[in-house]
Each structure stands twice: as C-alpha cells, then as structure tokens.
mmCIF file of C-alpha atoms in Angstrom:
data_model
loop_
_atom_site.group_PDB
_atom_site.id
_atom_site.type_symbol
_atom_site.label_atom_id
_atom_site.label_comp_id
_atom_site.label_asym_id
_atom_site.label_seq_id
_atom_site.Cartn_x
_atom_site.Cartn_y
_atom_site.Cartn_z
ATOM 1 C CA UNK L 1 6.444 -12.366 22.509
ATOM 2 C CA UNK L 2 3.429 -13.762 19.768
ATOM 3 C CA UNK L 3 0.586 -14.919 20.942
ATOM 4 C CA UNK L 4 0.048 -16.652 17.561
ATOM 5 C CA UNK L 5 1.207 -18.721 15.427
ATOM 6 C CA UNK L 6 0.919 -19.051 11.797
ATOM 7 C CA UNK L 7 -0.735 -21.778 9.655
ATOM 8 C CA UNK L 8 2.596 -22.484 7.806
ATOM 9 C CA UNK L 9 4.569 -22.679 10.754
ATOM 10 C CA UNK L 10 2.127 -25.275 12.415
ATOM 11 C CA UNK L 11 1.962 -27.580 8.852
ATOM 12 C CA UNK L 12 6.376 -27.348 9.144
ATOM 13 C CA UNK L 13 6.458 -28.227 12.798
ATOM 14 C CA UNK L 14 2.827 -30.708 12.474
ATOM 15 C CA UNK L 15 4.652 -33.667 13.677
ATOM 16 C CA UNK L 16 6.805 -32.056 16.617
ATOM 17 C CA UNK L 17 6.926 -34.824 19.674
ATOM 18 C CA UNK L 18 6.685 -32.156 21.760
ATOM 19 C CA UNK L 19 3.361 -30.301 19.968
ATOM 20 C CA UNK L 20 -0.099 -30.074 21.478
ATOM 21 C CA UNK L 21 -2.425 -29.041 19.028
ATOM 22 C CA UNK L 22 -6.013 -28.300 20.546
ATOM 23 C CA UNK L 23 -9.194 -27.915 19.195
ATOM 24 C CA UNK L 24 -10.966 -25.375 21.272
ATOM 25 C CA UNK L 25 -14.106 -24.391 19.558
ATOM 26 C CA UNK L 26 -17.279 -23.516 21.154
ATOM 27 C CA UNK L 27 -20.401 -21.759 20.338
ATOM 28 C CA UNK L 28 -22.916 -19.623 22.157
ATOM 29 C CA UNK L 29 -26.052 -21.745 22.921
ATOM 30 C CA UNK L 30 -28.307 -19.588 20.434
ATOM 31 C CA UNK L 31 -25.796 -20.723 17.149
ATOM 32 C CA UNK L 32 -27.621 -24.595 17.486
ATOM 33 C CA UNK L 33 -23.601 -26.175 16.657
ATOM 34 C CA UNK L 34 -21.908 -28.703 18.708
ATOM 35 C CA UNK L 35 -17.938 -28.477 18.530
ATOM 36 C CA UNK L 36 -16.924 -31.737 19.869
ATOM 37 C CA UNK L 37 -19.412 -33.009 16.890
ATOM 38 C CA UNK L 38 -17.617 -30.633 14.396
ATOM 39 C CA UNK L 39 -14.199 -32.240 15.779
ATOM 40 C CA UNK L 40 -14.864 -35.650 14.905
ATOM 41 C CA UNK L 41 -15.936 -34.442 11.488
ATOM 42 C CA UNK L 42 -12.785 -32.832 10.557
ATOM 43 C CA UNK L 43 -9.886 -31.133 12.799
ATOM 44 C CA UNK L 44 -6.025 -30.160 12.232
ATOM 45 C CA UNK L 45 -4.190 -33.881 11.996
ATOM 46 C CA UNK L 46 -3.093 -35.031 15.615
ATOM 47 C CA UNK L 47 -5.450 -32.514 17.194
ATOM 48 C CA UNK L 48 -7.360 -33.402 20.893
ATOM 49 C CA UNK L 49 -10.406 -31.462 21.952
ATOM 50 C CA UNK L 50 -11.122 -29.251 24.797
ATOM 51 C CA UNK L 51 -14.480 -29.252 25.532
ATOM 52 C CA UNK L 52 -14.255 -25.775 27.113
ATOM 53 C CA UNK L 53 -18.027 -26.677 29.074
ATOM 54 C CA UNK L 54 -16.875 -29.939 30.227
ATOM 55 C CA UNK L 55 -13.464 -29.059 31.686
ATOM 56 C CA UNK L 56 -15.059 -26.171 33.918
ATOM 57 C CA UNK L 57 -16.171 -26.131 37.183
ATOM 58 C CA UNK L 58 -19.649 -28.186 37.597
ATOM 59 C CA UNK L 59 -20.536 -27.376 41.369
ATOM 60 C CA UNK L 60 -21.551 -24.217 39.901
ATOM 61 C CA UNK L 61 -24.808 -23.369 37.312
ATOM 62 C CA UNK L 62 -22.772 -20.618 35.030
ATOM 63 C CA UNK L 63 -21.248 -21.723 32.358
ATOM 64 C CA UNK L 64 -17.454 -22.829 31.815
ATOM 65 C CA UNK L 65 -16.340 -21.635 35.002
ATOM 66 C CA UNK L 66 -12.944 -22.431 35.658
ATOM 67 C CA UNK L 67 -12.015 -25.886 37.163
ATOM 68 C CA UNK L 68 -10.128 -26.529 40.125
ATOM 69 C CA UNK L 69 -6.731 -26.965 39.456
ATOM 70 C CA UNK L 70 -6.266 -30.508 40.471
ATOM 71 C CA UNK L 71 -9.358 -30.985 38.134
ATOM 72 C CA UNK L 72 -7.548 -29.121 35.337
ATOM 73 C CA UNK L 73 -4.570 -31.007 35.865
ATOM 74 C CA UNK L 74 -6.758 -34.541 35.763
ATOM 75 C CA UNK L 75 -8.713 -33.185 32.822
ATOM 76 C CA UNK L 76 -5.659 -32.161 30.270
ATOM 77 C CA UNK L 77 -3.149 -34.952 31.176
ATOM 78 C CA UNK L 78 -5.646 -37.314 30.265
ATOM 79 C CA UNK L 79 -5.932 -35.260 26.696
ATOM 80 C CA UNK L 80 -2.451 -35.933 26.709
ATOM 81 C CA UNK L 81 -1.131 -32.398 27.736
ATOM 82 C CA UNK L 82 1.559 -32.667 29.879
ATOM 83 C CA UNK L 83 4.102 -30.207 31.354
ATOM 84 C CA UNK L 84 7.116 -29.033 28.837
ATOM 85 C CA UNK L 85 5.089 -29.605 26.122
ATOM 86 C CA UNK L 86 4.260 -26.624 23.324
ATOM 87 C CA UNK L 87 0.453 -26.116 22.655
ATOM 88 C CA UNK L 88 -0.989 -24.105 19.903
ATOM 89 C CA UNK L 89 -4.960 -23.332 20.007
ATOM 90 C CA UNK L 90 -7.328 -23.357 17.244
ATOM 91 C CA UNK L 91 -11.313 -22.866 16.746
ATOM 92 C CA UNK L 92 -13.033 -23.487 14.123
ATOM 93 C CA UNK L 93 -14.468 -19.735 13.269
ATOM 94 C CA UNK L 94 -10.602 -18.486 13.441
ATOM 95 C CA UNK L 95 -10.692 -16.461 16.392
ATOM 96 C CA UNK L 96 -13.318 -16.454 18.949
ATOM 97 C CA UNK L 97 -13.114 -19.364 21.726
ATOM 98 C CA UNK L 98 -9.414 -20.392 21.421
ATOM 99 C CA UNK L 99 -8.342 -17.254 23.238
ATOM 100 C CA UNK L 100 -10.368 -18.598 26.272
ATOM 101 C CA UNK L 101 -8.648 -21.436 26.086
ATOM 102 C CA UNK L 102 -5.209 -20.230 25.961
ATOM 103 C CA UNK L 103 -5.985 -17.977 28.801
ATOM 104 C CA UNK L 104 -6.893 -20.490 30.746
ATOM 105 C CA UNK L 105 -3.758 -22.970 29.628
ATOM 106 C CA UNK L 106 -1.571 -19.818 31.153
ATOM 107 C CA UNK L 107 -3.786 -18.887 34.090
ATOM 108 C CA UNK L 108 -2.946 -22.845 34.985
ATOM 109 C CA UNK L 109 0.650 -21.918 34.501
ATOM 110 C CA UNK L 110 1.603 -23.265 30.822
ATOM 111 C CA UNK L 111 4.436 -21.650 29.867
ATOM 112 C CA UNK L 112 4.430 -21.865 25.972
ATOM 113 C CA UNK L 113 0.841 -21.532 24.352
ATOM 114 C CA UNK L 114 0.010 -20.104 21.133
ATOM 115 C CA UNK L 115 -3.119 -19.364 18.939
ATOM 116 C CA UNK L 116 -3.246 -20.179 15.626
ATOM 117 C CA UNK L 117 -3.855 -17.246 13.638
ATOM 118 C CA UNK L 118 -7.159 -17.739 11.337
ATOM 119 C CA UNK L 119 -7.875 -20.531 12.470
ATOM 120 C CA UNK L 120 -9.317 -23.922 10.987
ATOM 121 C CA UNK L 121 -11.130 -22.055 8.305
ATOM 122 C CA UNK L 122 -7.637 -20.727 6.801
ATOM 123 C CA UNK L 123 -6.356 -24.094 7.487
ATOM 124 C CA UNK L 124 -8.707 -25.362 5.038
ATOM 125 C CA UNK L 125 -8.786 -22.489 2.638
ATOM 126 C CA UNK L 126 -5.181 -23.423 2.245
ATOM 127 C CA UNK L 127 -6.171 -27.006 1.316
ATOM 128 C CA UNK L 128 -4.169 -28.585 3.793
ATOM 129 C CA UNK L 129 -4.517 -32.024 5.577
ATOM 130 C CA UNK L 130 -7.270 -33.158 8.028
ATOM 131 C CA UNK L 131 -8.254 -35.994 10.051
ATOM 132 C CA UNK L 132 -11.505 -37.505 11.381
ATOM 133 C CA UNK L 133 -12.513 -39.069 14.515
ATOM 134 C CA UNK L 134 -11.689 -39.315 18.055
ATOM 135 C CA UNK L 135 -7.844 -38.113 18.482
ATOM 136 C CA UNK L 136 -5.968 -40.152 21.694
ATOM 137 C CA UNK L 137 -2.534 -39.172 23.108
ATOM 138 C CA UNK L 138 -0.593 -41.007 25.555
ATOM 139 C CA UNK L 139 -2.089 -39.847 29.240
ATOM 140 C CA UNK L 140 0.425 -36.841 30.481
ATOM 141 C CA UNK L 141 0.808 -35.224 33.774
ATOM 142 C CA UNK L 142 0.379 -31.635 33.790
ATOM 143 C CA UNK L 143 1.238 -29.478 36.969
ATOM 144 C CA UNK L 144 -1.145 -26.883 37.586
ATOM 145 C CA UNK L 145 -0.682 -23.940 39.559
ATOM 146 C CA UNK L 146 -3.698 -21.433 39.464
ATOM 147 C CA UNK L 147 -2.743 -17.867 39.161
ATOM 148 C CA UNK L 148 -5.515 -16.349 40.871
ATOM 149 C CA UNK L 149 -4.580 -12.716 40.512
ATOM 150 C CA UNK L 150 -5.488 -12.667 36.263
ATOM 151 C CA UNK L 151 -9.235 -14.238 37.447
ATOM 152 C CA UNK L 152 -11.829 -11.458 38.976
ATOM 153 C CA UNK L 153 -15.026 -13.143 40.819
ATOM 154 C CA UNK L 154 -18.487 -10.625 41.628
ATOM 155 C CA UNK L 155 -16.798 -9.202 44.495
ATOM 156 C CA UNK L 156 -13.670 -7.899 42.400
ATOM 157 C CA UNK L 157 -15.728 -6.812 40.580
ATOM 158 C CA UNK L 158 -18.308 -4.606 43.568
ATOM 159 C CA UNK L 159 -14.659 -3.413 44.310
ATOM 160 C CA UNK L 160 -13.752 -1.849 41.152
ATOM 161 C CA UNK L 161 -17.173 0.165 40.447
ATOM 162 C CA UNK L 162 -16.360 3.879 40.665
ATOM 163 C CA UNK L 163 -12.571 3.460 41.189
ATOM 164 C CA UNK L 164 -10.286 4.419 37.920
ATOM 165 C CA UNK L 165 -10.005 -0.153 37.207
ATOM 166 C CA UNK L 166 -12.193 -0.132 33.926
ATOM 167 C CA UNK L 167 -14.211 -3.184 33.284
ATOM 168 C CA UNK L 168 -14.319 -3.628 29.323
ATOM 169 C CA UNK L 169 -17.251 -6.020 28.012
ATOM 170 C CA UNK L 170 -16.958 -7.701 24.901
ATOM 171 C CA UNK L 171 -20.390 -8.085 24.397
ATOM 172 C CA UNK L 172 -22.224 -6.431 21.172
ATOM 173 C CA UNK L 173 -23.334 -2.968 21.364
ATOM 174 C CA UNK L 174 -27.108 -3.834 21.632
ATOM 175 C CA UNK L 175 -26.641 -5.969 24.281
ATOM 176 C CA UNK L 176 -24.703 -3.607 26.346
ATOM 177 C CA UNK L 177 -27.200 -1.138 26.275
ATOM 178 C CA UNK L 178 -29.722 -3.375 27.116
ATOM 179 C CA UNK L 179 -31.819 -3.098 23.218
ATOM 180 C CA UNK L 180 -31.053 -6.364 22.416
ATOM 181 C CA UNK L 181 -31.514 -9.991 24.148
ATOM 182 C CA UNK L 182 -28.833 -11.770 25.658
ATOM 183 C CA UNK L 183 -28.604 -15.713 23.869
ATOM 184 C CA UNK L 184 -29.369 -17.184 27.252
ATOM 185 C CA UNK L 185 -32.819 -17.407 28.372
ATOM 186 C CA UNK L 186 -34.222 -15.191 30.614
ATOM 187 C CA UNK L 187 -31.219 -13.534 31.601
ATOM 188 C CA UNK L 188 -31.870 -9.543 31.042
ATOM 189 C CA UNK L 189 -29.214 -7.421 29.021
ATOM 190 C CA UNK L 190 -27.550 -4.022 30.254
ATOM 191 C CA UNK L 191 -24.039 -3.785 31.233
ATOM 192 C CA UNK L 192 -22.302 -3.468 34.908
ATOM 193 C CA UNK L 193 -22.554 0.477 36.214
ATOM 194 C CA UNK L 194 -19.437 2.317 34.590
ATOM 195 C CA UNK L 195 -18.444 -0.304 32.386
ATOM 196 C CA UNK L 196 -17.001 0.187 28.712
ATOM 197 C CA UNK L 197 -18.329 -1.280 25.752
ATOM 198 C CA UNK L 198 -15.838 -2.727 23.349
ATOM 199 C CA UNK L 199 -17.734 -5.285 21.243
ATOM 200 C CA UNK L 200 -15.241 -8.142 20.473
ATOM 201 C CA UNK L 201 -16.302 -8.266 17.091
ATOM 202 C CA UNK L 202 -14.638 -5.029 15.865
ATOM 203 C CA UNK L 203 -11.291 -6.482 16.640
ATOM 204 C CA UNK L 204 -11.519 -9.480 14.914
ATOM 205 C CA UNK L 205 -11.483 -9.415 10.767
ATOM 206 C CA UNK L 206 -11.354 -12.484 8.226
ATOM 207 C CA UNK L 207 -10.467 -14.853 11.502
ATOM 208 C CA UNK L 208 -7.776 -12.713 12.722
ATOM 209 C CA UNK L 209 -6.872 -10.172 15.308
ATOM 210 C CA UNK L 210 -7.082 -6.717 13.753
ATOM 211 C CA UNK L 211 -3.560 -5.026 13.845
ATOM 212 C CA UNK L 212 -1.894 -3.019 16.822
ATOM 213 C CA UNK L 213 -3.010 0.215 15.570
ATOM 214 C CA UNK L 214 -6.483 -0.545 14.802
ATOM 215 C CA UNK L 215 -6.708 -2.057 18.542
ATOM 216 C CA UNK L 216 -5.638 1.014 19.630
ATOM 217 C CA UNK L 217 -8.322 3.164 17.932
ATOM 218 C CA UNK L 218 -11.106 0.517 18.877
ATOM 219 C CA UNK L 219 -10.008 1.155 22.766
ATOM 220 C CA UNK L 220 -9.683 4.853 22.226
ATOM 221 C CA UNK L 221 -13.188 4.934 20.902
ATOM 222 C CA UNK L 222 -14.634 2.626 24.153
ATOM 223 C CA UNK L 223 -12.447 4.788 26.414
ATOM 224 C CA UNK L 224 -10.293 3.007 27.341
ATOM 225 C CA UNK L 225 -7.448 4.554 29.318
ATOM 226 C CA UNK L 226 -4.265 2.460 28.958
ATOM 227 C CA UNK L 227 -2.204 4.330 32.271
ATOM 228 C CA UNK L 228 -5.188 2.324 34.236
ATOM 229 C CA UNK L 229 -5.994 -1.222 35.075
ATOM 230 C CA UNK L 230 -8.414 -3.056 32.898
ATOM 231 C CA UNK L 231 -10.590 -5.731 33.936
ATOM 232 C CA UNK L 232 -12.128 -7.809 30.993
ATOM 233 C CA UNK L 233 -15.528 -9.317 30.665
ATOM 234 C CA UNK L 234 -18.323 -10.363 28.285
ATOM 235 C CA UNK L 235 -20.868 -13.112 28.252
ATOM 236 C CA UNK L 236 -19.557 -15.314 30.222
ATOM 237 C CA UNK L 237 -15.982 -15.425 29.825
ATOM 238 C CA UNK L 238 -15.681 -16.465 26.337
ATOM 239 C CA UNK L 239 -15.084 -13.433 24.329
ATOM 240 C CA UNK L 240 -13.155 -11.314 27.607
ATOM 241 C CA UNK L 241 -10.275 -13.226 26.220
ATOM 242 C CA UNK L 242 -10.677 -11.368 23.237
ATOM 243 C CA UNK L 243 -10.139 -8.544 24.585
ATOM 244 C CA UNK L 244 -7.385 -9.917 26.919
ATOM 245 C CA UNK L 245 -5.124 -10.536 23.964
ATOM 246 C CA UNK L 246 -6.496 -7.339 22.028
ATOM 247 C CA UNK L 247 -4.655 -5.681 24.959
ATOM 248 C CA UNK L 248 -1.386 -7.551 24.827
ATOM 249 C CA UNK L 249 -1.121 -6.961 21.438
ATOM 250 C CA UNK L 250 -0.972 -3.214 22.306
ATOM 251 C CA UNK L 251 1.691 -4.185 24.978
ATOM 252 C CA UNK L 252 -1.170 -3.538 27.747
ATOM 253 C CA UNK L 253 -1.686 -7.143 30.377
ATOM 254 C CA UNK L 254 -5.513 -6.465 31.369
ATOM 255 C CA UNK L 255 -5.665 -6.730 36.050
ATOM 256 C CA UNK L 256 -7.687 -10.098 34.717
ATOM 257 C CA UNK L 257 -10.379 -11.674 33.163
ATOM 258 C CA UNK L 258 -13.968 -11.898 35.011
ATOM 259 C CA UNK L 259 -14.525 -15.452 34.454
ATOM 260 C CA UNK L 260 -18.873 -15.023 35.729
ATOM 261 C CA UNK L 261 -19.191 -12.369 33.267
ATOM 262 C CA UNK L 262 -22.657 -10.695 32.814
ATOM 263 C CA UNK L 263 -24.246 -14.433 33.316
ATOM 264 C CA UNK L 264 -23.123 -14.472 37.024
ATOM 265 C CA UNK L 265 -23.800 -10.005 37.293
ATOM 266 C CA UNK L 266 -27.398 -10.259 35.656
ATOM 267 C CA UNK L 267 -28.439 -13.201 37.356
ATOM 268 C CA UNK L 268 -27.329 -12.282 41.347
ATOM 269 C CA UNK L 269 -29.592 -9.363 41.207
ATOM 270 C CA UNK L 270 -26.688 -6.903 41.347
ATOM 271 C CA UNK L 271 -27.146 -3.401 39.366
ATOM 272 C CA UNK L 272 -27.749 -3.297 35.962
ATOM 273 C CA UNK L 273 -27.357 -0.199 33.648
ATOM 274 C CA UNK L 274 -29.294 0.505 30.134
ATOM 275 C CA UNK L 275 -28.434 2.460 27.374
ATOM 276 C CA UNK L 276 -24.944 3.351 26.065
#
C-alpha cells in the first residue's frame, strides 16, 4: 500500500466530504520560521494545521512528545478530524515533518493516512490554488487507541544496546559523530553506543522520497541489516519518521520510532559516543 499521494490526485479529489488535508510543517528551532505563521499565509485550499509542538505532551520539557491519547483525540476532533475520515499530510519543504505526523495519525490508530508527495512547494510549482487564513472544520470525534509497541522510550532503548535491534539516527553525519553542534542549545552531539548513521537527508531529493532502490543502497551503506529489527531515531523524533517510511518503502516496518530521540539520550546523562 502508498504511503503517498500525488499532487494531481489531491487537486481531483480537493473537495472530497470525507478529505482531511493537514498542514504539518515544522522547523528545527535554529531555521528562525514559524509554520502556523507560514499557514495563514498560504496553505492547500480547505487545509487545518497541526501544530506538531502544541499537540504533544506538555508535562514533559522535550520537544513534541507524543500526547496522551485522550489528549490526541481532544486535540484533532476539534481540527475537525474525525474517525472514517481520509487524511493526506503535507509540509511545506515537501518532505521532512509530515512523515511525523502521519506516524503519529497511525500510531493513534488512523486507518487511511497519506503524504503528499513533494509537498506544498510542488503544489505551487504547479500553479495550483491556495487559500489564506485560519481554516475551521466542523468539531469531529476521533477515537484514539495508542499503539504503544511502534513508540520506544530511554529504557527500550538501554535494552537494545549490544543486542542485533539496530537503532538508525537520522541526524546529519557531523552531528553523529559529534564534529558538529546540535540546533538546540547546550545539548552536546555524538550518537547512542552502536547506533547507525543514516542522515535523513540522503533519502530525500527535490521534496520527495528517493526510490526503493536507492533506499536500499543508502541502508546498505549505514549497515543496516534488513533480517533484524530496526529502531528509528534522530533529533527528536522529527526526521526518525523519515526513516520509518524510507523502510516501508523497501517493504521493511522499523520495531518503532524513539519518540525522545538524542534530546531525551544527550540530556539524561546516558552514554554518548564520538566519531563515526
């Protein structure tokens, strides 16, 4: 089954009653750009916005955690996202925080959610329509059910060091070594002992997800070993997702997604490699 969908499938089926389109962008805190602010500007016609740092879990300092699920459930039916209902994803780059977002619509147990492949930018490269301002739907009720098993906390984590689970971090090279800064302030770079580098980057090209074969060299080249279980993680649970449907695409589910990342690793004072 796709994960995406195309641009000229979303402008024939635009005004489907039973279409969610959602805005999902997001930025990392060092690119100075506010999405929701971007949204009202322009977005896809009849598009709401998930603001992917306010729907997260706010008993906790890391960033976007996921929610509870009866706060998911309050937090998307009032966007208008109810159960039954189709929902394609979109960002505005083309392909870097909507597949955080549809991850988390299926962790929450929707059962049809798509990405739009390249994104707003194509959308607009193929001059088609937008709309400005604050989007409202009629309030839905969406039932959420939480499958735990795709979401790995620290200890999951502890548990899979030295066993043949590979965690795969999206991060760039430089910061995975531990030669370059991490965006967030004075959080230290390096990577989780054993881990595999796979920058997210190198499987993303003019908005969209490279092809199957080209996935398969990048994870050949991280060594990646598809007979074991992958767990995915990055920053802080942004790019993983990446990665997550990098995997699929290959016909490979990743164990799940470590939704802390290397903001909750490098922070708790647990071990922290250097160099590749």
């Amino acid at each position: 089954m796709s994960i995406f969908v195309t641009t000229e499938w979303l402008a024939d089926n635009l005004n489907a009653p039973d279409l969610v389109i959602v805005d999902a962008s997001w930025y990392l805190p060092n690119a100075q750009r506010d999405g929701k602010a971007e949204f009202l500007e322009r977005h896809i016609p009849g598009a709401v916005f998930f603001d992917l740092d306010g729907i997260s879990d706010h008993s906790t300092d890391l960033p976007h955690m996921l929610p509870e699920p009866r706060d998911f459930a309050t937090a998307v039916g009032a966007l208008g996202i109810g159960d039954g209902v189709r929902i394609v994803v979109y960002d505005t780059v083309g392909l870097f925080s909507a597949p955080r977002v549809w991850w988390t619509f299926r962790a929450f147990g929707a059962q049809d959610v798509k990405i739009l492949e390249g994104g707003l930018t194509k959308w607009i490269a193929e001059d088609r329509p937008l709309d400005q301002g604050a989007a409202t739907r009629k309030p839905a009720v969406f039932t959420s059910r939480l499958d735990r098993s795709v979401v790995a906390d620290i200890a999951h984590i502890e548990k899979a060091i030295g066993t043949p689970t590979q965690i795969l971090d999206a991060r760039a090279a430089g910061r995975f070594t531990g030669e370059a800064p991490e965006p967030r302030p004075n959080l230290p770079s390096g990577h989780i002992p054993g881990s595999l580098n796979l920058p997210s980057s190198n499987l993303v090209q003019d908005g969209k997800l490279v092809p199957p074969d080209v996935v398969r060299q990048e994870l050949e080249a991280a060594g990646v070993d598809l007979s074991r279980p992958v767990i995915t993680s990055c920053g802080s649970g942004v790019s993983a997702a990446i990665l997550w449907i990098a995997l699929e695409s290959v016909g490979k589910r990743p164990q799940a997604l470590y939704d802390g990342s290397w903001t909750e690793w490098a922070s708790s004072g647990k071990p922290i490699e250097k160099s590749a």
